[in-house]
Coordinates of C-alpha atoms and ligand atoms in Angstrom, one line a residue:
M1 CA 0.1 0.1 -0.1
K2 CA 1.4 3.3 -1.0
K3 CA 1.4 6.1 1.6
I4 CA 1.0 9.7 0.7
L5 CA 1.4 12.8 2.7
V6 CA -1.4 15.3 2.3
T7 CA -0.4 18.8 3.4
G8 CA -3.5 20.9 4.2
G9 CA -5.3 17.6 4.2
L10 CA -8.3 18.9 6.7
G11 CA -8.8 22.0 4.4
Y12 CA -11.6 22.2 1.8
I13 CA -10.1 20.6 -1.4
G14 CA -7.5 18.4 0.9
S15 CA -10.3 16.6 2.8
H16 CA -12.2 15.5 -0.3
T17 CA -8.9 14.5 -1.8
V18 CA -7.9 12.4 1.3
V19 CA -11.4 10.7 1.1
E20 CA -10.6 10.0 -2.6
L21 CA -7.1 8.6 -1.8
Q22 CA -8.5 6.4 0.8
N23 CA -11.3 5.1 -1.5
S24 CA -8.4 4.3 -4.0
G25 CA -6.4 2.2 -1.5
F26 CA -3.9 4.8 -0.6
E27 CA -2.8 5.1 3.0
V28 CA -2.7 8.9 4.1
V29 CA -0.8 10.9 6.6
I30 CA -2.1 14.4 6.9
I31 CA -0.2 17.4 8.0
D32 CA -2.2 20.4 8.8
N33 CA -1.9 23.5 11.1
L34 CA -5.5 23.9 11.4
S35 CA -5.3 27.5 10.8
N36 CA -8.3 27.5 8.3
T37 CA -10.3 24.4 9.6
T38 CA -10.9 22.2 12.8
I39 CA -9.9 18.8 13.9
E40 CA -13.5 17.7 13.5
V41 CA -13.0 17.3 9.9
L42 CA -10.5 14.2 10.7
D43 CA -13.4 12.3 12.2
N44 CA -15.5 13.4 9.5
I45 CA -13.4 12.0 7.0
T46 CA -13.0 8.7 9.1
S47 CA -16.6 8.6 9.3
I48 CA -17.0 8.5 5.3
T49 CA -14.3 6.1 4.5
G50 CA -14.2 4.1 7.7
I51 CA -10.5 4.7 8.0
K52 CA -8.8 7.1 10.2
P53 CA -5.8 8.8 8.5
Q54 CA -2.8 9.6 10.5
F55 CA -2.6 13.3 11.5
E56 CA 0.3 15.5 12.5
Q57 CA -0.4 19.0 13.8
I58 CA 2.2 20.6 12.1
D59 CA 2.8 24.3 10.8
L60 CA 5.3 24.0 7.9
K61 CA 6.7 27.4 8.5
N62 CA 8.6 25.4 11.2
K63 CA 11.4 24.0 9.3
E64 CA 12.5 21.6 12.1
D65 CA 9.1 20.0 12.4
V66 CA 9.2 19.5 8.6
Q67 CA 12.6 17.5 9.1
L68 CA 11.3 15.6 11.8
F69 CA 8.0 14.5 10.0
F70 CA 10.2 13.0 7.2
K71 CA 12.4 11.3 9.7
K72 CA 9.1 9.7 11.3
Y73 CA 7.5 8.8 8.1
T74 CA 8.1 7.0 5.0
V75 CA 5.9 8.2 2.2
D76 CA 5.6 7.6 -1.7
G77 CA 4.5 10.8 -2.5
V78 CA 3.2 14.3 -1.5
I79 CA 0.1 16.3 -2.4
H80 CA 0.7 19.5 -1.3
F81 CA -2.5 21.8 -0.6
A82 CA -1.2 23.7 2.6
A83 CA -1.4 27.5 1.9
S84 CA -3.3 30.3 2.2
K85 CA -5.7 31.6 -0.4
A86 CA -7.8 34.9 0.0
V87 CA -6.8 37.2 -2.6
G88 CA -7.6 40.5 -0.7
E89 CA -5.9 39.2 2.3
S90 CA -2.7 38.5 0.4
V91 CA -2.6 42.3 -0.7
E92 CA -2.8 43.1 3.0
L93 CA -0.3 40.7 4.2
P94 CA 2.1 40.0 1.3
L95 CA 5.0 39.0 3.5
F96 CA 2.8 36.5 5.4
Y97 CA 1.7 35.0 1.9
Y98 CA 5.2 34.7 0.9
E99 CA 6.2 33.0 4.1
N100 CA 3.3 30.7 4.1
N101 CA 2.9 29.9 0.6
I102 CA 6.6 29.9 -0.6
S103 CA 8.8 29.1 2.3
T104 CA 6.9 26.2 3.4
L105 CA 7.0 24.8 -0.2
T106 CA 10.8 25.0 -0.3
Y107 CA 11.1 23.2 3.1
V108 CA 8.7 20.4 1.8
L109 CA 10.8 20.1 -1.5
K110 CA 14.0 20.2 0.5
E111 CA 13.0 17.2 2.9
M112 CA 11.2 15.2 0.1
I113 CA 14.6 15.1 -1.9
A114 CA 16.8 14.4 1.3
N115 CA 14.4 11.7 2.0
N116 CA 14.4 10.2 -1.7
V117 CA 10.6 11.1 -2.1
Y118 CA 9.9 12.1 -5.7
N119 CA 6.6 12.1 -6.4
F120 CA 4.8 15.6 -5.8
I121 CA 1.5 17.2 -6.8
F122 CA 1.2 21.0 -6.3
S123 CA -2.2 23.0 -6.0
S124 CA -1.9 25.6 -8.7
S125 CA -4.5 28.2 -10.2
C126 CA -5.8 29.3 -13.3
T127 CA -5.0 32.8 -11.8
V128 CA -1.5 32.2 -13.4
Y129 CA -3.2 32.9 -16.9
G130 CA -4.7 36.3 -15.7
Q131 CA -7.2 37.2 -18.4
A132 CA -6.2 34.8 -21.2
D133 CA -6.2 36.1 -24.6
E134 CA -7.9 33.1 -26.0
L135 CA -10.9 30.8 -24.4
P136 CA -10.9 28.1 -23.6
I137 CA -7.6 28.2 -21.9
T138 CA -5.1 25.8 -22.9
E139 CA -2.0 25.0 -20.8
N140 CA 0.1 26.7 -23.5
A141 CA -1.6 30.0 -23.0
P142 CA 1.1 32.3 -21.5
T143 CA 1.2 33.1 -18.0
K144 CA 0.5 36.8 -17.1
P145 CA 1.8 39.1 -14.4
A146 CA 0.3 38.4 -11.1
K147 CA -2.5 40.7 -9.7
S148 CA -1.8 39.9 -6.1
P149 CA 0.7 38.3 -3.7
Y150 CA -1.8 35.1 -3.8
A151 CA -1.4 34.8 -7.4
A152 CA 2.3 35.4 -7.3
T153 CA 2.9 32.6 -4.8
K154 CA 1.0 30.2 -7.2
K155 CA 3.1 31.2 -10.2
M156 CA 6.4 31.2 -8.0
G157 CA 5.6 27.9 -6.6
E158 CA 5.3 26.5 -10.1
L159 CA 8.6 28.2 -10.8
I160 CA 10.4 26.8 -7.9
I161 CA 9.2 23.2 -8.5
E162 CA 10.1 23.3 -12.2
D163 CA 13.6 24.5 -11.3
T164 CA 13.8 21.6 -8.8
T165 CA 12.5 18.9 -11.3
K166 CA 15.7 20.0 -13.6
A167 CA 18.1 20.0 -10.7
T168 CA 17.0 16.7 -8.9
E169 CA 14.9 13.5 -9.4
L170 CA 11.8 15.1 -8.4
K171 CA 8.8 14.6 -10.4
S172 CA 5.9 17.0 -10.4
I173 CA 2.6 17.7 -11.5
A174 CA 1.0 21.2 -11.1
L175 CA -2.8 21.2 -11.2
R176 CA -4.1 24.6 -12.3
Y177 CA -7.5 24.8 -10.6
F178 CA -10.5 26.8 -12.0
N179 CA -13.2 27.6 -9.5
P180 CA -13.8 24.7 -7.0
I181 CA -17.3 24.3 -5.5
G182 CA -19.7 21.8 -3.8
A183 CA -19.5 19.5 -1.1
H184 CA -19.2 15.8 -0.5
K185 CA -22.4 13.9 -1.1
T186 CA -22.8 12.9 2.6
A187 CA -22.4 16.5 3.7
K188 CA -19.9 15.5 6.2
I189 CA -17.3 17.7 4.6
G190 CA -17.2 20.9 2.7
E191 CA -16.0 24.3 2.7
L192 CA -15.9 25.7 6.4
P193 CA -17.5 29.0 6.5
I194 CA -15.0 31.3 8.6
G195 CA -16.0 34.9 8.4
V196 CA -17.7 36.7 5.6
P197 CA -17.3 34.6 2.4
Q198 CA -15.1 36.3 -0.4
N199 CA -16.0 33.5 -2.9
L200 CA -19.2 33.2 -5.1
I201 CA -20.9 30.2 -3.9
P202 CA -20.6 30.3 -0.3
Y203 CA -22.1 33.9 -0.4
V204 CA -24.9 32.5 -2.6
V205 CA -25.6 29.9 -0.1
Q206 CA -25.4 31.9 3.0
T207 CA -27.7 34.6 1.3
A208 CA -30.2 31.7 0.7
A209 CA -30.0 30.5 4.2
G210 CA -30.7 34.0 5.4
I211 CA -27.2 34.4 7.0
R212 CA -26.4 37.3 4.6
E213 CA -28.9 39.6 3.5
C214 CA -27.9 40.3 -0.1
L215 CA -25.5 39.0 -2.7
S216 CA -23.4 41.9 -4.4
I217 CA -22.9 40.8 -8.0
F218 CA -19.6 42.5 -8.8
G219 CA -20.3 44.0 -12.2
D220 CA -22.8 43.6 -15.1
D221 CA -20.9 45.5 -17.8
Y222 CA -18.5 43.0 -18.6
P223 CA -18.2 42.0 -22.3
T224 CA -20.2 38.8 -21.7
P225 CA -23.8 37.6 -23.0
D226 CA -25.3 38.8 -19.8
G227 CA -22.7 41.4 -18.7
T228 CA -21.7 39.4 -15.6
A229 CA -18.3 37.5 -15.4
I230 CA -17.8 34.1 -16.6
R231 CA -15.8 31.1 -14.5
D232 CA -15.5 27.4 -14.8
Y233 CA -17.0 26.1 -11.6
I234 CA -15.9 22.3 -11.0
H235 CA -17.3 19.9 -8.3
V236 CA -14.6 19.5 -5.6
V237 CA -15.1 15.9 -5.7
D238 CA -14.2 15.9 -9.6
L239 CA -11.1 18.0 -8.6
A240 CA -10.2 15.7 -5.8
K241 CA -10.2 12.7 -8.4
A242 CA -8.0 14.7 -10.6
H243 CA -5.3 14.2 -7.9
I244 CA -5.3 10.6 -7.9
A245 CA -5.2 10.5 -11.4
A246 CA -2.2 13.0 -11.4
L247 CA -0.5 11.0 -8.4
N248 CA -1.0 7.6 -10.1
R249 CA 0.6 8.8 -13.4
L250 CA 4.0 10.0 -11.5
I251 CA 3.8 6.6 -9.4
H252 CA 3.5 4.5 -12.5
N253 CA 6.2 6.6 -14.4
Q254 CA 3.7 7.5 -17.0
N255 CA 4.4 11.3 -17.0
K256 CA 6.0 12.7 -20.0
A257 CA 8.1 15.3 -18.6
N258 CA 9.2 15.7 -15.0
C259 CA 7.3 19.0 -14.5
E260 CA 3.8 18.8 -16.0
F261 CA 1.0 21.2 -15.9
F262 CA -2.8 20.4 -16.2
N263 CA -5.8 22.5 -16.3
I264 CA -8.6 21.2 -14.0
G265 CA -12.0 22.6 -15.0
T266 CA -15.1 21.4 -16.6
G267 CA -14.5 23.3 -19.8
T268 CA -17.7 25.3 -19.5
G269 CA -18.0 28.8 -18.8
I270 CA -20.8 30.0 -16.5
S271 CA -21.8 33.7 -15.6
V272 CA -22.7 34.9 -12.1
L273 CA -26.1 35.2 -13.0
E274 CA -26.4 31.8 -14.5
V275 CA -25.1 30.6 -11.2
V276 CA -27.4 32.4 -9.1
K277 CA -30.4 31.1 -11.4
A278 CA -29.1 27.6 -11.5
F279 CA -28.9 27.6 -7.6
E280 CA -32.5 29.2 -7.3
K281 CA -33.9 26.3 -9.6
V282 CA -32.2 23.2 -7.9
T283 CA -32.7 24.7 -4.3
E284 CA -36.1 26.4 -4.8
K285 CA -34.6 29.1 -2.7
K286 CA -34.6 32.6 -3.5
V287 CA -31.3 34.5 -3.7
N288 CA -31.4 38.3 -3.0
F289 CA -28.9 40.0 -5.2
K290 CA -27.9 43.4 -6.2
V291 CA -25.5 44.5 -8.9
V292 CA -22.5 46.6 -7.7
D293 CA -19.2 47.7 -9.0
R294 CA -16.7 45.3 -10.5
R295 CA -14.4 43.9 -7.9
A296 CA -10.6 45.4 -8.2
G297 CA -8.5 42.5 -9.9
D298 CA -11.3 40.6 -11.3
I299 CA -11.1 39.3 -14.9
T300 CA -13.9 38.9 -17.4
A301 CA -13.8 35.5 -18.2
A302 CA -11.9 32.2 -17.8
Y303 CA -12.6 28.5 -18.5
A304 CA -10.6 25.6 -19.1
D305 CA -9.6 23.6 -22.2
T306 CA -9.5 20.3 -20.5
T307 CA -8.4 18.2 -23.6
L308 CA -5.0 17.6 -22.1
A309 CA -6.2 16.5 -18.7
N310 CA -8.8 14.3 -20.0
K311 CA -6.2 12.5 -22.4
E312 CA -3.2 12.4 -20.4
L313 CA -4.6 12.0 -16.9
G314 CA -7.7 9.9 -18.2
W315 CA -9.7 11.8 -16.1
K316 CA -12.9 13.7 -16.7
T317 CA -15.7 15.5 -14.6
E318 CA -18.6 13.4 -13.6
F319 CA -20.8 16.1 -11.8
T320 CA -22.9 18.9 -13.2
L321 CA -22.9 22.5 -11.9
E322 CA -26.5 21.5 -10.7
D323 CA -24.9 18.7 -8.7
A324 CA -22.3 20.9 -7.2
L325 CA -24.9 23.6 -6.1
R326 CA -27.2 21.0 -4.7
S327 CA -24.4 19.7 -2.6
S328 CA -23.3 23.1 -1.5
W329 CA -26.9 23.6 -0.1
K330 CA -27.0 20.2 1.6
W331 CA -23.6 21.1 3.3
Q332 CA -25.1 24.4 4.5
E333 CA -28.1 22.6 5.7
S334 CA -25.9 20.3 7.9
L335 CA -24.2 23.2 9.2
Ligands
UD1_401 C1 -10.7 33.9 -6.6 C2 -9.1 34.3 -7.4 C3 -8.5 32.8 -7.5 C4 -8.4 32.1 -6.4 C5 -9.8 31.7 -6.0 C6 -9.9 30.8 -4.8 C7 -9.2 36.6 -8.0 C8 -9.2 37.3 -9.4 N1 -9.4 35.2 -8.4 O1 -11.3 33.3 -7.9 O2 -7.1 33.3 -8.0 O3 -7.8 31.0 -6.8 O4 -10.6 32.9 -5.8 O5 -9.9 31.7 -3.6 O6 -9.5 37.1 -7.1 N2 -18.5 37.3 -7.3 C9 -19.7 38.2 -7.0 N3 -20.1 38.4 -5.8 C10 -19.4 37.8 -4.7 C11 -18.4 37.1 -4.9 C12 -17.9 36.7 -6.2 O7 -20.2 38.7 -8.1 O8 -19.8 38.1 -3.4 C13 -18.0 37.1 -8.4 C14 -16.7 37.4 -8.8 O9 -16.9 38.7 -9.1 C15 -16.3 36.5 -10.0 C16 -17.1 35.3 -9.6 O10 -18.1 35.8 -8.8 O11 -16.9 36.8 -11.2 C17 -16.5 34.1 -9.1 O12 -15.6 34.7 -7.8 P1 -14.8 33.9 -6.7 O13 -15.8 32.9 -6.1 O14 -14.4 34.8 -5.7 O15 -13.7 33.2 -7.5 P2 -12.5 33.9 -8.4 O16 -12.6 35.5 -8.1 O17 -12.8 33.5 -9.9

């Protein structure tokens, strides 16, 4: 049985990936510092899969703890989620973001190589493309200057990994996520609401639940059919499964280069208004909204060309937007 370290394994995408890893026969050890989640997620994972993952509460900023971890555990690969992801916060706290997302990455990579662990999956983001010139976005689209320290950490992270794969035996796949949404069908894990949601779906869900009065739609003057911005919303379980496919590719030496990049989305662009309408339809709940100014730093449209991921990873999405929105609502109700 292969053992995989999942950093940030109690977070939103991490926890769903741990479940899929266990369902696929992997043994999992999680590192999490609980900065944006709670320890109960560990029990909830266990109750879904019937297997309790090993867990170490470690903050990856503590280099010595990372060293000790790799002395204590022998792992076959690492899926690295642990990072901060709030765009606005990153503008306020750039040094925190560079330390929390970049220093930690270097510590993990360094200890992997020192301990002959060479399979690495990285959480990247479609944010590296900025506003792409052509849609859908292929992996060959040029990356654009980062608009926030958060985005910069994803671009730099990819670069650090690529350089390391050139100089060592490290093999890596960076998955460039589009917009992950939804929750596990059991409603035992999902995105934990901490503070006022910055992302669209949690805000929509909380508005429908009466926790927020009114959703602000950031701009209806974009050059899109209904004027609202377009994104590619992917069910988090589909996204989680892409990690298993990527990991298997590395473990079975099926990778075609030592550093590969894949877009992970559905391939379909959906507008903010379409999201709201679809949510209202599947849940029969009303979402109050008003249109306000555009949000600084937002782009007009982004959706993935998933041809490469479909072909090379042998992966495709199974869930629809409606499935994802229904699961988000079920998760909200369970809270
Ligand atoms: C953002 C980041 C992205 C990051 C992701 C995860 C930017 C430009 N992108 O994605 O890099 O990986 O979060 O945290 O910041 N919207 C509203 N009202 C709301 C919230 C959002 O209208 O209350 C709109 C946004 O303007 C956007 C769409 O909904 O058009 C999706 O927004 P969001 O869920 O925040 O994701 P992104 O901005 O695409």
